[in-house]
CSV table of C-alpha atoms in Angstrom, one decimal:
chain,number,residue,atom,x,y,z
A,15,GLU,CA,8.2,-19.7,-4.3
A,16,SER,CA,8.2,-19.2,-8.0
A,17,ALA,CA,7.1,-22.5,-9.6
A,18,GLY,CA,3.4,-22.2,-10.5
A,19,ALA,CA,3.1,-18.7,-9.0
A,20,GLU,CA,1.9,-17.0,-12.2
A,21,GLU,CA,-1.0,-19.5,-12.6
A,22,ALA,CA,-1.8,-19.4,-8.9
A,23,LEU,CA,-2.0,-15.6,-8.8
A,24,ALA,CA,-4.1,-15.6,-11.9
A,25,LEU,CA,-6.5,-18.0,-10.3
A,26,LEU,CA,-6.6,-16.0,-7.0
A,27,GLY,CA,-7.7,-13.0,-9.0
A,28,THR,CA,-10.7,-14.6,-10.7
A,29,GLU,CA,-13.1,-14.4,-7.8
A,30,ALA,CA,-14.9,-11.1,-7.2
A,31,PRO,CA,-14.3,-9.7,-3.7
A,32,ALA,CA,-16.8,-10.9,-1.2
A,33,GLY,CA,-16.8,-8.8,1.9
A,34,LYS,CA,-13.6,-7.6,3.6
A,35,ARG,CA,-10.9,-10.2,3.0
A,36,VAL,CA,-7.7,-10.3,5.0
A,37,HIS,CA,-4.4,-11.8,3.7
A,38,VAL,CA,-2.0,-13.3,6.3
A,39,GLY,CA,1.5,-14.4,5.2
A,40,TRP,CA,5.1,-14.9,6.2
A,41,GLY,CA,8.1,-13.6,4.4
A,42,SER,CA,8.4,-12.1,1.0
A,43,PHE,CA,6.8,-9.7,-1.5
A,44,ARG,CA,4.8,-12.7,-2.7
A,45,ASN,CA,2.4,-11.6,0.1
A,46,LEU,CA,1.8,-8.3,-1.7
A,47,ASP,CA,1.2,-10.2,-5.0
A,48,ILE,CA,-1.5,-12.3,-3.3
A,49,ALA,CA,-3.1,-9.3,-1.6
A,50,ALA,CA,-3.2,-7.4,-4.9
A,51,ALA,CA,-4.7,-10.4,-6.7
A,52,ARG,CA,-7.3,-11.0,-4.0
A,53,ARG,CA,-8.0,-7.3,-3.5
A,54,SER,CA,-7.6,-7.9,0.2
A,55,ALA,CA,-9.0,-5.3,2.5
A,56,ALA,CA,-6.1,-5.7,5.0
A,57,VAL,CA,-2.8,-7.6,5.2
A,58,VAL,CA,-1.0,-9.1,8.2
A,59,LEU,CA,2.7,-9.7,7.4
A,60,LEU,CA,4.5,-12.1,9.8
A,61,ASP,CA,8.0,-13.4,10.0
A,62,ILE,CA,10.5,-15.1,12.3
A,63,ASN,CA,13.3,-13.0,10.9
A,64,ARG,CA,13.5,-9.5,12.4
A,65,HIS,CA,15.5,-8.4,9.4
A,66,GLN,CA,12.3,-8.7,7.3
A,67,PHE,CA,10.7,-5.9,9.3
A,68,ARG,CA,13.4,-3.6,8.1
A,69,VAL,CA,12.3,-4.5,4.6
A,70,TRP,CA,8.6,-3.8,5.4
A,71,GLU,CA,9.6,-0.4,7.0
A,72,ALA,CA,11.4,0.6,3.8
A,73,VAL,CA,8.5,-0.5,1.7
A,74,ARG,CA,6.1,1.5,3.9
A,75,ALA,CA,8.3,4.6,3.8
A,76,ALA,CA,8.6,4.4,0.0
A,77,LEU,CA,4.9,3.9,-0.6
A,78,LEU,CA,4.1,6.9,1.7
A,79,ASP,CA,6.6,9.1,-0.1
A,80,GLU,CA,4.7,11.7,-2.2
A,81,ALA,CA,7.0,11.1,-5.1
A,82,CYS,CA,5.9,7.5,-5.2
A,83,THR,CA,3.2,7.5,-7.9
A,84,ASP,CA,3.8,4.3,-9.8
A,85,PRO,CA,5.8,1.0,-9.7
A,86,GLU,CA,8.8,2.6,-11.4
A,87,SER,CA,9.0,5.5,-8.9
A,88,PHE,CA,8.6,3.0,-6.1
A,89,VAL,CA,11.6,1.0,-7.2
A,90,GLU,CA,13.7,4.2,-7.4
A,91,ILE,CA,12.6,5.3,-3.9
A,92,VAL,CA,12.7,1.9,-2.1
A,93,ALA,CA,16.0,0.5,-3.5
A,94,PRO,CA,18.3,2.7,-1.4
A,95,LEU,CA,16.1,2.3,1.6
A,96,LEU,CA,16.2,-1.5,1.7
A,97,PRO,CA,18.7,-3.1,4.1
A,98,HIS,CA,21.8,-4.4,2.4
A,99,ARG,CA,23.2,-6.5,5.3
A,100,PRO,CA,22.3,-9.3,5.6
A,101,ARG,CA,21.7,-9.6,1.9
A,102,LEU,CA,18.1,-9.8,0.9
A,103,ARG,CA,16.7,-13.1,-0.3
A,104,GLN,CA,16.5,-12.3,-4.0
A,105,PHE,CA,17.3,-14.0,-7.3
A,106,VAL,CA,19.9,-11.6,-8.7
A,107,PRO,CA,22.7,-9.8,-6.8
A,108,ASP,CA,21.6,-6.3,-7.4
A,109,THR,CA,18.4,-5.3,-5.4
A,110,LYS,CA,17.3,-2.6,-7.8
A,111,ALA,CA,17.7,-4.9,-10.8
A,112,TRP,CA,15.7,-7.6,-9.0
A,113,LEU,CA,12.9,-5.1,-8.3
A,114,LEU,CA,13.0,-3.8,-11.9
A,115,GLY,CA,12.4,-7.4,-13.0
A,116,ASP,CA,9.1,-7.3,-11.2
A,117,LEU,CA,7.9,-4.5,-13.4
A,118,ASP,CA,7.2,-7.0,-16.1
A,119,ARG,CA,6.5,-10.2,-14.1
A,120,ALA,CA,3.0,-11.5,-14.5
A,121,GLY,CA,1.1,-11.4,-11.2
A,122,SER,CA,3.5,-9.0,-9.5
A,123,TRP,CA,2.0,-6.2,-7.5
A,124,LEU,CA,4.7,-4.0,-9.3
A,125,ASN,CA,3.7,-5.1,-12.8
A,126,ARG,CA,3.7,-1.8,-14.8
A,127,HIS,CA,1.0,-3.2,-17.2
A,128,GLU,CA,-1.4,-3.8,-14.3
A,129,VAL,CA,-1.0,-0.6,-12.3
A,130,GLU,CA,-4.2,-1.2,-10.3
A,131,ARG,CA,-2.3,-3.9,-8.3
A,132,PHE,CA,0.3,-1.3,-7.2
A,133,ALA,CA,-2.4,1.2,-6.5
A,134,TRP,CA,-4.3,-1.3,-4.4
A,135,ILE,CA,-1.2,-2.1,-2.2
A,136,ARG,CA,-0.2,1.5,-1.9
A,137,GLY,CA,-3.7,2.3,-0.7
A,138,LEU,CA,-3.5,-0.4,2.0
A,139,PHE,CA,-0.2,1.0,3.3
A,140,ARG,CA,-1.6,4.6,3.1
A,141,ASP,CA,-4.7,3.6,4.9
A,142,ASP,CA,-2.7,1.8,7.6
A,143,LEU,CA,-4.3,-1.5,6.8
A,144,VAL,CA,-1.0,-3.5,6.7
A,145,ALA,CA,0.2,-4.9,10.1
A,146,THR,CA,3.4,-6.7,10.8
A,147,GLY,CA,4.3,-9.1,13.6
A,148,CYS,CA,7.2,-11.3,14.6
A,149,ILE,CA,6.3,-14.9,15.3
A,150,ASP,CA,8.0,-18.2,15.2
A,151,LEU,CA,5.6,-21.1,14.5
A,152,ARG,CA,8.0,-23.4,16.3
A,153,ALA,CA,8.1,-21.3,19.5
A,154,ALA,CA,5.1,-22.9,21.3
A,155,PRO,CA,5.7,-26.3,22.9
A,156,ASP,CA,2.0,-26.9,22.6
A,157,ALA,CA,-1.0,-25.4,20.7
A,158,ASP,CA,-2.2,-23.1,23.5
A,159,LEU,CA,-0.5,-20.0,22.1
A,160,PHE,CA,-1.9,-20.6,18.6
A,161,ALA,CA,-5.4,-21.5,20.0
A,162,ALA,CA,-5.4,-18.2,21.9
A,163,MET,CA,-4.3,-16.3,18.9
A,164,ALA,CA,-7.0,-17.9,16.8
A,165,ARG,CA,-9.7,-16.9,19.3
A,166,ARG,CA,-8.4,-13.3,19.4
A,167,SER,CA,-8.3,-13.2,15.6
A,168,ASP,CA,-11.8,-14.7,15.3
A,169,ARG,CA,-13.1,-12.1,17.7
A,170,ALA,CA,-11.4,-9.2,15.9
A,171,ALA,CA,-12.6,-10.5,12.5
A,172,ALA,CA,-16.2,-10.7,13.8
A,173,GLU,CA,-16.0,-7.2,15.3
A,174,GLN,CA,-14.5,-5.7,12.1
A,175,GLN,CA,-16.7,-7.8,9.8
A,176,VAL,CA,-13.7,-9.3,7.9
A,177,ARG,CA,-12.7,-12.8,7.1
A,178,PHE,CA,-9.3,-14.4,6.8
A,179,ASP,CA,-9.1,-15.3,3.1
A,180,THR,CA,-5.5,-16.3,2.2
A,181,LEU,CA,-2.5,-17.7,4.0
A,182,TYR,CA,1.0,-17.8,2.6
A,183,VAL,CA,3.7,-19.7,4.5
A,184,SER,CA,6.8,-19.2,2.4
A,185,ASN,CA,9.3,-20.9,4.7
A,186,LEU,CA,7.2,-23.2,6.8
A,187,ARG,CA,9.4,-26.2,6.2
A,188,TRP,CA,12.1,-24.5,8.3
């Protein structure tokens, strides 16, 4: 998830927005990094793990809090809201310390030196342009479910005049 991320996020941010782009991804905050870099018009966050939706609920609540005005205040607000059991998939034991590390991480939507990234993501949540859904890619014994989803997604994209732009599958190998 981290090897080459900085370079990939920088590359994703080089193209000027063309139309309404939608990011789709499974799992982590990396999805928000990508959506900020691409200036996605909407985000669809998917996961197999229902626990992840408690994370997204905490993120949404923190971003909608009037006291949340910048990445630093977001960290202060969200840290106590995030679920502690089961432990989040993070690189240091303390959740707040982990989030504080993102304030200086290149490419992070929380990077304090590129506050437009945070503002972009906060705007998506405030405008209700972030959707979540629980789906297991292994659940369908055949392609019918995914073919039907693709047809519905294509119709919705055409109606809304958006295009699916990026796809992040953080844990596809499982």
